[in-house]
PDB file of C-alpha atoms in Angstrom:
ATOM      1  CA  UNK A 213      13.214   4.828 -29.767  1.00 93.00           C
ATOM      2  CA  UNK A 214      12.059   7.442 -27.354  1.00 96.00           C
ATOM      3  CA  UNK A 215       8.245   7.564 -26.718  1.00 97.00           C
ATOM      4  CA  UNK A 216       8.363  10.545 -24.495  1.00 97.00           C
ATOM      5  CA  UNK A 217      10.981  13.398 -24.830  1.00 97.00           C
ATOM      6  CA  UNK A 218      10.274  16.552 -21.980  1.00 97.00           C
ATOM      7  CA  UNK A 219      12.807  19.905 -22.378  1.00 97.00           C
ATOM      8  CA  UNK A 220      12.643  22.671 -20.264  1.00 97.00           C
ATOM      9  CA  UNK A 221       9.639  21.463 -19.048  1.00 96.00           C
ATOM     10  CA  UNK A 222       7.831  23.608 -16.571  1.00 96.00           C
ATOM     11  CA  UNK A 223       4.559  24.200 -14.254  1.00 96.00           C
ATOM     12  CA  UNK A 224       3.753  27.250 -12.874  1.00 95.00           C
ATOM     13  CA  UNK A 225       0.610  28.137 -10.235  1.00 91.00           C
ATOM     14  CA  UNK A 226      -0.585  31.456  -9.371  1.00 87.00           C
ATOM     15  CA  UNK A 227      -2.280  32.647  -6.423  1.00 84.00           C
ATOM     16  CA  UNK A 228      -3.230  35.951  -7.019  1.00 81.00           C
ATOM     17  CA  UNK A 229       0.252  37.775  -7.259  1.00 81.00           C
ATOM     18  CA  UNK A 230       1.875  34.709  -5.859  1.00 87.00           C
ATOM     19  CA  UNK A 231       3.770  32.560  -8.280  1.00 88.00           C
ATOM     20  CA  UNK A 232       4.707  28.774  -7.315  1.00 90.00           C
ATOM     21  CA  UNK A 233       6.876  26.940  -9.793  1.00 92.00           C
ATOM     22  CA  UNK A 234       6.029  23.306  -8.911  1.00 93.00           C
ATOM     23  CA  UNK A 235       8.258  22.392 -12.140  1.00 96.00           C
ATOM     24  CA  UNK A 236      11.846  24.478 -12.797  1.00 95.00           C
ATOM     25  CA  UNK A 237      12.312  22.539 -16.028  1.00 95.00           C
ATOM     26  CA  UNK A 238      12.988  19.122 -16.192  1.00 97.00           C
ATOM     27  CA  UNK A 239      14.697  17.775 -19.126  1.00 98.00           C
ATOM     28  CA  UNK A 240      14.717  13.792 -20.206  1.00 98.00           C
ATOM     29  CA  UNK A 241      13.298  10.905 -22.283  1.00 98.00           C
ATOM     30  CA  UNK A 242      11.196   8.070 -21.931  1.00 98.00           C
ATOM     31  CA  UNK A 243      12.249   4.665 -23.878  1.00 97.00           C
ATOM     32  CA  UNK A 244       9.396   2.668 -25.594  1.00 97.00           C
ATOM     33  CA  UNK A 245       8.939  -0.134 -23.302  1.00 96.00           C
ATOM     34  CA  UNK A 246      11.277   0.930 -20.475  1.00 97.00           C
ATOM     35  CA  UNK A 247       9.583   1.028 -16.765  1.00 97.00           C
ATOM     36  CA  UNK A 248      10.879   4.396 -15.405  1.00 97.00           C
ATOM     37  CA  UNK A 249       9.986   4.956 -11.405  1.00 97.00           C
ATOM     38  CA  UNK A 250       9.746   8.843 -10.472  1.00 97.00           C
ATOM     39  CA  UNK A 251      10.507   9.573  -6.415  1.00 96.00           C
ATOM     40  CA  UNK A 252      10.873  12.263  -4.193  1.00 92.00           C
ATOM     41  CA  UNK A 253       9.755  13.991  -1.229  1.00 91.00           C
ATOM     42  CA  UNK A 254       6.134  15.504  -0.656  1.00 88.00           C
ATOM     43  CA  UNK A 255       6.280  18.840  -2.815  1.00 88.00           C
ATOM     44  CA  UNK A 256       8.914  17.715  -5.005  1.00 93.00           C
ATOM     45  CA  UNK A 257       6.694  18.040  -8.221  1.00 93.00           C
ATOM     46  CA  UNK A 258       6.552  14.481  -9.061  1.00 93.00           C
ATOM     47  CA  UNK A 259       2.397  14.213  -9.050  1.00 91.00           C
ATOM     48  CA  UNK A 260       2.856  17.547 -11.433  1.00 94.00           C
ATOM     49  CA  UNK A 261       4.832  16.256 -13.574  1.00 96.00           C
ATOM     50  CA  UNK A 262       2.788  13.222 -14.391  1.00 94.00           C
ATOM     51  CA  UNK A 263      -0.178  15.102 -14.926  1.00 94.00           C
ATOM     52  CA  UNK A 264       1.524  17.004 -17.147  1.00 96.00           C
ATOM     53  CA  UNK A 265       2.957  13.591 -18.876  1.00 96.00           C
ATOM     54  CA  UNK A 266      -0.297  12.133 -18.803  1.00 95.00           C
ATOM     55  CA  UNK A 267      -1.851  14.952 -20.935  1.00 95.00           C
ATOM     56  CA  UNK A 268      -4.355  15.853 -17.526  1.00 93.00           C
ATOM     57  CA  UNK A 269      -2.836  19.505 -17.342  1.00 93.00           C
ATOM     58  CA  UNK A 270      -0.978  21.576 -19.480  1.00 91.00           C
ATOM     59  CA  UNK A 271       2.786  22.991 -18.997  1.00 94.00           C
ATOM     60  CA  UNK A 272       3.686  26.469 -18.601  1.00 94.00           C
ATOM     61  CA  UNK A 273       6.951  25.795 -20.659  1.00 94.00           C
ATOM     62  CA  UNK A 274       8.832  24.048 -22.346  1.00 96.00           C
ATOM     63  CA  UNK A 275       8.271  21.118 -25.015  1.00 95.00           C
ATOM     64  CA  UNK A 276       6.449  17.719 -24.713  1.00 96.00           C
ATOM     65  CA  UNK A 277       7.022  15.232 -27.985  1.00 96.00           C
ATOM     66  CA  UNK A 278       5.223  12.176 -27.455  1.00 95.00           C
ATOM     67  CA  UNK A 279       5.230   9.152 -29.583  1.00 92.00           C
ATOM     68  CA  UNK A 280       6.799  11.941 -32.375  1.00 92.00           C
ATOM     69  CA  UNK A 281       4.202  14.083 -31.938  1.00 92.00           C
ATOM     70  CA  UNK A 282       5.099  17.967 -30.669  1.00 93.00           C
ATOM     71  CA  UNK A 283       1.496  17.871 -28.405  1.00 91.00           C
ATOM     72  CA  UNK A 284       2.667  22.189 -27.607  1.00 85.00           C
ATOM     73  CA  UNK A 285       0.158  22.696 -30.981  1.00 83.00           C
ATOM     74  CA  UNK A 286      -2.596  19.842 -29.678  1.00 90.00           C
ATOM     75  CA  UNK A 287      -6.272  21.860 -28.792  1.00 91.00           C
ATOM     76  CA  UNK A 288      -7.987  20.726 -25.927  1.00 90.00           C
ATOM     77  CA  UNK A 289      -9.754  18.044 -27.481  1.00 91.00           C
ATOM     78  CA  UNK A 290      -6.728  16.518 -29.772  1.00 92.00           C
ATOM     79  CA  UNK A 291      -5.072  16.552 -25.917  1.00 92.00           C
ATOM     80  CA  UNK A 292      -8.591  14.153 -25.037  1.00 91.00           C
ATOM     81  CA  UNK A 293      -8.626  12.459 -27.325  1.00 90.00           C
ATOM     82  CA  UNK A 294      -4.619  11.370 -27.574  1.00 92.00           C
ATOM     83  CA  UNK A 295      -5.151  10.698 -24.009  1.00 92.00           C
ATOM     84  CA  UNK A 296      -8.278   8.470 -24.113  1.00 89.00           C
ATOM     85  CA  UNK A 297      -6.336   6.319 -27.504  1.00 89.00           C
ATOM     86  CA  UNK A 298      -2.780   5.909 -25.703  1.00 93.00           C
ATOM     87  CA  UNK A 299      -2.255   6.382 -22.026  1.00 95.00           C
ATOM     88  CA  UNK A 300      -3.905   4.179 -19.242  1.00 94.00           C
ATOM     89  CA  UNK A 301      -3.749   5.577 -15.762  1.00 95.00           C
ATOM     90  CA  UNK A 302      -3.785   3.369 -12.561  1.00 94.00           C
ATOM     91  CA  UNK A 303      -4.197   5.881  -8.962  1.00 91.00           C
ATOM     92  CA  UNK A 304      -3.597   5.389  -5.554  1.00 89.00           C
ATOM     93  CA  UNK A 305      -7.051   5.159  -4.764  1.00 89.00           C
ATOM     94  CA  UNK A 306      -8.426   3.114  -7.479  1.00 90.00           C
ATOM     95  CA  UNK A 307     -11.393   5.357  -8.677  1.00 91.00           C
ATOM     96  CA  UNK A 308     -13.726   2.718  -9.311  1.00 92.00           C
ATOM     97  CA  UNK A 309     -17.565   2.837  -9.672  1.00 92.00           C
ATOM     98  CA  UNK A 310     -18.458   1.455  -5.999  1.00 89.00           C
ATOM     99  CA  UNK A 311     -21.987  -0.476  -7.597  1.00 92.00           C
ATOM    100  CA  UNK A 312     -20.642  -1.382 -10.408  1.00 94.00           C
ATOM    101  CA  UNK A 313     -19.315  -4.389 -11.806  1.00 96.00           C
ATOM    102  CA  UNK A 314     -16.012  -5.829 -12.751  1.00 97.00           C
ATOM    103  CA  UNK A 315     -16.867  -5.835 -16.099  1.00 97.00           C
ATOM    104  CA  UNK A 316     -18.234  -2.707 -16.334  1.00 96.00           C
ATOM    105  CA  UNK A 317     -15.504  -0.983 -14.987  1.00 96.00           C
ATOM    106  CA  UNK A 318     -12.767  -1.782 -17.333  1.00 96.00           C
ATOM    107  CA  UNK A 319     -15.400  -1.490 -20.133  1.00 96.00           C
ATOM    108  CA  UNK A 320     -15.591   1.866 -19.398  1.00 93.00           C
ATOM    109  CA  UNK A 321     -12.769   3.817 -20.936  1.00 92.00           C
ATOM    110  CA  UNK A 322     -13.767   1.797 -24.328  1.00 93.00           C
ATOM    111  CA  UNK A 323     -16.639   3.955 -24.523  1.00 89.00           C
ATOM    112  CA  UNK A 324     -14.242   6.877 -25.579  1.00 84.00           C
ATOM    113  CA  UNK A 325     -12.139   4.974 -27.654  1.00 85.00           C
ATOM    114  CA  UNK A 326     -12.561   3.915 -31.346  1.00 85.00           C
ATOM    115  CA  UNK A 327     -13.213   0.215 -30.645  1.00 88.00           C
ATOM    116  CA  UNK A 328     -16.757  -1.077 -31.554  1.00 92.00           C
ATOM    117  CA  UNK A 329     -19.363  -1.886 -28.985  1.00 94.00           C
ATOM    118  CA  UNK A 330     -19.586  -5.538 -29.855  1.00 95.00           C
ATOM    119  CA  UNK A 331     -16.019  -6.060 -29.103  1.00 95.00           C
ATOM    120  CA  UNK A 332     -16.545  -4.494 -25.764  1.00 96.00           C
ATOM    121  CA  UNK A 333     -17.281  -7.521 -23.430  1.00 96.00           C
ATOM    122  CA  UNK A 334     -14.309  -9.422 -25.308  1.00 96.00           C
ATOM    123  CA  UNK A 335     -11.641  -7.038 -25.003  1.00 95.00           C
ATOM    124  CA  UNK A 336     -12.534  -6.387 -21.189  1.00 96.00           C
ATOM    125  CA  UNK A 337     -12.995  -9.907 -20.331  1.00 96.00           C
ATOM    126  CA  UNK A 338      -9.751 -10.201 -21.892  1.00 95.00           C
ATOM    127  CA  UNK A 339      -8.163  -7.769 -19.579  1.00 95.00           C
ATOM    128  CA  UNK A 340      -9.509  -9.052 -16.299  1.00 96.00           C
ATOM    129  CA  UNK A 341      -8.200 -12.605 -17.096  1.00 94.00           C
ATOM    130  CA  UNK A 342      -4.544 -10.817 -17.637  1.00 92.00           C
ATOM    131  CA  UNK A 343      -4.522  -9.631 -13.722  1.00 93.00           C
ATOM    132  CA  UNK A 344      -6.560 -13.250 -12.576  1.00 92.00           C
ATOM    133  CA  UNK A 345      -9.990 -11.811 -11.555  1.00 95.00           C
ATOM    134  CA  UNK A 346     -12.416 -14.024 -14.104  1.00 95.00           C
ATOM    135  CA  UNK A 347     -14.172 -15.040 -11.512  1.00 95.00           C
ATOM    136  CA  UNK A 348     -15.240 -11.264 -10.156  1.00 94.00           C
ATOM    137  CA  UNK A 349     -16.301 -10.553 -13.416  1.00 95.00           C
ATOM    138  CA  UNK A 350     -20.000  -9.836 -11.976  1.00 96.00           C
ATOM    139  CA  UNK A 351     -18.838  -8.905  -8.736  1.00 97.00           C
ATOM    140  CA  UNK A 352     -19.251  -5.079  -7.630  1.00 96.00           C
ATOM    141  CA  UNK A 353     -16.211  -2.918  -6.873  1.00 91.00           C
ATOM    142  CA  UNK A 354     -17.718  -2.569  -2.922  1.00 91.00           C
ATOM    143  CA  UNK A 355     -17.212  -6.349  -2.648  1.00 95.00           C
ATOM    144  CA  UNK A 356     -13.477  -6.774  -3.416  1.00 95.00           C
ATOM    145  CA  UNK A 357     -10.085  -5.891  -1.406  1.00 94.00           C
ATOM    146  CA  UNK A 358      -7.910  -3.283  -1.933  1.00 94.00           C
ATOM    147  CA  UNK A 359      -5.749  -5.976  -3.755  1.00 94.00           C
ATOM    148  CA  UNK A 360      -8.280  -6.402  -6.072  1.00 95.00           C
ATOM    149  CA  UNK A 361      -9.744  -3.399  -6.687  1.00 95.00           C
ATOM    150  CA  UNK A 362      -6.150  -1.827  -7.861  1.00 94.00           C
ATOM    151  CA  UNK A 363      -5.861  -5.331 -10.453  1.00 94.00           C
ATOM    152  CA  UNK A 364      -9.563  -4.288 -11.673  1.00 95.00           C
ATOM    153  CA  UNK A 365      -7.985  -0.644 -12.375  1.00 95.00           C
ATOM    154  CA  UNK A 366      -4.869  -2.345 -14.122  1.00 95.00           C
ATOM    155  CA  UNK A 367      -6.999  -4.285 -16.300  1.00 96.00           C
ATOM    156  CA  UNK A 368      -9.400  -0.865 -16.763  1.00 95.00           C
ATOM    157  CA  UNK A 369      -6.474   0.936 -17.620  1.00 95.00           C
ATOM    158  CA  UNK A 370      -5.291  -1.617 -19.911  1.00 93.00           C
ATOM    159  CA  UNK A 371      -8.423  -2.615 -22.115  1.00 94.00           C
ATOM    160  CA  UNK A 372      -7.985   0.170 -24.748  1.00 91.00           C
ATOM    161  CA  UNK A 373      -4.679  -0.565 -25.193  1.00 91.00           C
ATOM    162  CA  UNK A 374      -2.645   1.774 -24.703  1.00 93.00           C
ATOM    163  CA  UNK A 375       0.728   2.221 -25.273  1.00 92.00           C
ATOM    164  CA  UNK A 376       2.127   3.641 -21.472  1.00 96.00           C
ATOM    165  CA  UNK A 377       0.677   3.614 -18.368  1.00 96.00           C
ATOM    166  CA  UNK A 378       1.101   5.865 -15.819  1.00 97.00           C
ATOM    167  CA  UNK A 379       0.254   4.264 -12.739  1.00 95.00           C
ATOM    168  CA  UNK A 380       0.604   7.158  -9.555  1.00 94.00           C
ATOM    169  CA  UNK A 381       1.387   5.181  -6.199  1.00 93.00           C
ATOM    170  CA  UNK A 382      -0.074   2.369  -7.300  1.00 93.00           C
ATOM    171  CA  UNK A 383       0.844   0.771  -3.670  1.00 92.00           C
ATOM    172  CA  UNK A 384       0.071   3.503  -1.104  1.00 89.00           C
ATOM    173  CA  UNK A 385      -3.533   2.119  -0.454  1.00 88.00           C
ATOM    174  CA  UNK A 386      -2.471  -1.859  -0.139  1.00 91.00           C
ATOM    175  CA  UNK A 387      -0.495  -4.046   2.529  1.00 90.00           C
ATOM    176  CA  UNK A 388       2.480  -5.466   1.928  1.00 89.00           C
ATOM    177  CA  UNK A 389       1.461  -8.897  -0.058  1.00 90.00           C
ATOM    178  CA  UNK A 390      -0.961  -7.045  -2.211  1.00 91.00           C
ATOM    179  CA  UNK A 391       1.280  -4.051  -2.829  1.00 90.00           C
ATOM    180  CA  UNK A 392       3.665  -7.136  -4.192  1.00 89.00           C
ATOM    181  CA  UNK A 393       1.011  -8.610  -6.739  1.00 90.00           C
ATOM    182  CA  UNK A 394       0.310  -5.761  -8.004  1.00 92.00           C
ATOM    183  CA  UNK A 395       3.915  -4.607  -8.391  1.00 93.00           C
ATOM    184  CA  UNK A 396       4.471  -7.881  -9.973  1.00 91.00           C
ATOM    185  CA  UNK A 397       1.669  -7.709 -12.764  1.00 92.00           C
ATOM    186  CA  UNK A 398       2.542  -4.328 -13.677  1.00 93.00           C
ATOM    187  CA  UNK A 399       6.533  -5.401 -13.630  1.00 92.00           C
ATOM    188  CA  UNK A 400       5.230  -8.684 -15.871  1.00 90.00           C
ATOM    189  CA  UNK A 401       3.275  -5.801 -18.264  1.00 91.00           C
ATOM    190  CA  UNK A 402       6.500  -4.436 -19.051  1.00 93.00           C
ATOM    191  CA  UNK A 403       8.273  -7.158 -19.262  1.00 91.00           C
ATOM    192  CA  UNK A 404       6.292  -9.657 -20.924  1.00 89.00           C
ATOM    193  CA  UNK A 405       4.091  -7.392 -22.682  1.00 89.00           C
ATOM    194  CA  UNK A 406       6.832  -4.467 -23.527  1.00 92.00           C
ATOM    195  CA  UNK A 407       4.164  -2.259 -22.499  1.00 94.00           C
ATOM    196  CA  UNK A 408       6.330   1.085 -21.180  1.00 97.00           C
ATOM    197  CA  UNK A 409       5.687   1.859 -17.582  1.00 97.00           C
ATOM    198  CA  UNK A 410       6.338   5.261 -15.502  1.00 97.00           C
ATOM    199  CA  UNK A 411       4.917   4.732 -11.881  1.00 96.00           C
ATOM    200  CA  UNK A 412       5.315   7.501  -9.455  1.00 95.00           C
ATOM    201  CA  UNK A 413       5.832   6.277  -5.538  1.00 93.00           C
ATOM    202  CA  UNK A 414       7.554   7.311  -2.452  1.00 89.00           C
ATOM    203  CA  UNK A 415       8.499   3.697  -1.811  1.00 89.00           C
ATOM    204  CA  UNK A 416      12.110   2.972  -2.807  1.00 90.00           C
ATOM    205  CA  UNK A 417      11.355  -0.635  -2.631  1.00 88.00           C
ATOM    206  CA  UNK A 418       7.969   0.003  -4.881  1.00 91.00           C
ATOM    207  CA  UNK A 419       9.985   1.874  -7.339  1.00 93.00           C
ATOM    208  CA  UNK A 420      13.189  -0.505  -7.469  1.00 92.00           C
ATOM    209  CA  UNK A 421      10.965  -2.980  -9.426  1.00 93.00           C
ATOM    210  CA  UNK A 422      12.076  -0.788 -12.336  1.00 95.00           C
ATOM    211  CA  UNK A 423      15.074  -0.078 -14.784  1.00 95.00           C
ATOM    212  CA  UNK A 424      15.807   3.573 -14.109  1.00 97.00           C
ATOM    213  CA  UNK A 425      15.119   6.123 -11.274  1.00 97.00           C
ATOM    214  CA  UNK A 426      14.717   9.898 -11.882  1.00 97.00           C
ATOM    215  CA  UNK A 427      14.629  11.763  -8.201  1.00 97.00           C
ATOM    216  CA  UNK A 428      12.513  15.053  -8.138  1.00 96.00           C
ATOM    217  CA  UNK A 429      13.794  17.824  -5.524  1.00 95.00           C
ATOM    218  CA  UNK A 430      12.302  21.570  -4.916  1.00 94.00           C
ATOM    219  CA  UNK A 431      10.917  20.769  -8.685  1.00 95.00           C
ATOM    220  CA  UNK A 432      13.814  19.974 -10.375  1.00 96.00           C
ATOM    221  CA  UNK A 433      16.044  16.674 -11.272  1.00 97.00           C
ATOM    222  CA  UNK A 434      17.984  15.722  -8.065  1.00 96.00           C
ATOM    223  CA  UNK A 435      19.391  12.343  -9.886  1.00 96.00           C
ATOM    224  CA  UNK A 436      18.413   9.829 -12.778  1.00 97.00           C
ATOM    225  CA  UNK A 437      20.292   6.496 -12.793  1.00 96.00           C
ATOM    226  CA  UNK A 438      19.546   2.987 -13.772  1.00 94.00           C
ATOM    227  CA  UNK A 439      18.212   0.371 -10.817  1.00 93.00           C
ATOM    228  CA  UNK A 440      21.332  -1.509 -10.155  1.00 88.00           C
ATOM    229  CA  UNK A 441      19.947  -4.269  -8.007  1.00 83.00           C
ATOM    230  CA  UNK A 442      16.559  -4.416  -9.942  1.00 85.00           C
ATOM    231  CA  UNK A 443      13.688  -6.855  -7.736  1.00 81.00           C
ATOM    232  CA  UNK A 444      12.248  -9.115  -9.695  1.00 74.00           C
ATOM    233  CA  UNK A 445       8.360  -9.675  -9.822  1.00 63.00           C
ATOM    234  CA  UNK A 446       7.496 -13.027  -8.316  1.00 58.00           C
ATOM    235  CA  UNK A 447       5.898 -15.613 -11.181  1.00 46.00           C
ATOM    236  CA  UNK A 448       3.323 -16.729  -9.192  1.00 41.00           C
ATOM    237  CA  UNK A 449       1.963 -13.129  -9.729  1.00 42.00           C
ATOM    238  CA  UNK A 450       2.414 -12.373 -13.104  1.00 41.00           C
ATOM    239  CA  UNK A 451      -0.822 -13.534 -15.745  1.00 41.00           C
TER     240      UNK A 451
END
């Protein structure tokens, strides 16, 4: 069962009379609980394209069915609010509340979603045990590593739930040991959890953690195979 399905899909920009097509119109689906890596070179549309996936801009074309729903009829606010239920994003550079808390950074999101206020503090506790930071729970965002900080956004942008994450060079910020933990949670979130994953990265040995690579060029589809030597995430890392 698909959970996205993209045709034709396409992304214009205008500068005055200048048109840009940062999108040509890509065409392909998205498995529930498949981890799909998008690469390709600066300018190749892939940060466009999940924006466009992640409901943060609309397309100039074509037709965007997500979890069965045709969103090309969605208002603004039906867009929001989809968006705040069922996608969690994790960025490149973490976007965390400097003086605040652990805690009160992954709470955050839940005060847009449905879930009741008492529940809050359970549900995000909850989600900062699943990446191993219980005991920064009071800590502020200033105080932790770049290692850490990304796990806090993992666990921020899993507390409501969702059911994909988008997670948009998740490594570019981090060495090379904590670009592996992290790569290993969110590989162990897919695979243990069946949560569905599309990460966007430069890094072929980032994105060869998952099952299928589509290759953006000059805004179109250059390639999309399965990962034939797939890495696998190392235990030790996954909670």
């Amino acid at each position: 069962m698909n959970i996205i399905e993209v045709k034709n899909l396409k992304k214009l920009y205008h500068d005055g009379e200048t048109e840009t097509a940062a999108l040509t119109g890509v065409t392909f689906n998205v498995r529930k609980g498949e981890f799909l890596a998008i690469m390709g070179p600066s300018g190749s549309g892939k940060s466009t394209l999940l924006h466009l996936l992640g409901l943060l801009d609309e397309p100039s074309g074509g037709s965007y069915i997500f979890n069965n729903k045709d969103l090309t009829s969605y208002t603004r606010d039906q867009l929001a609010d989809l968006r705040n239920r069922e996608i969690g994003f994790v960025f490149q550079a973490f976007n965390l509340l400097p003086r605040t808390t652990v805690l009160e950074n992954v709470i955050l999101p839940l005060n847009y979603s449905k879930v009741p206020e008492s529940k809050w503090i359970q549900k995000a506790k909850a989600a900062i045990n699943s990446v191993g930071l219980s005991h920064r729970l009071y800590h502020t965002s200033a105080e932790l590593s770049g290692g850490e900080k990304q796990r806090v956004a993992i666990a921020r942008a899993l507390v409501a739930e969702p059911e994909i994450i988008f997670a948009d060079e998740p490594t570019g910020n981090l060495d090379s040991k904590s670009g592996q933990q992290v790569m290993s949670i969110i590989q162990g979130l897919n695979q243990n959890e069946g949560k569905t994953v599309v990460l966007i990265t430069h890094e072929t040995s980032t994105a060869e953690h998952a099952e299928r690579i589509i290759r953006l060029m000059d805004g179109g589809i250059e390639s999309d195979k399965p990962v034939k030597n797939r890495l696998t995430a190392k235990d030790e890392y996954i909670k």
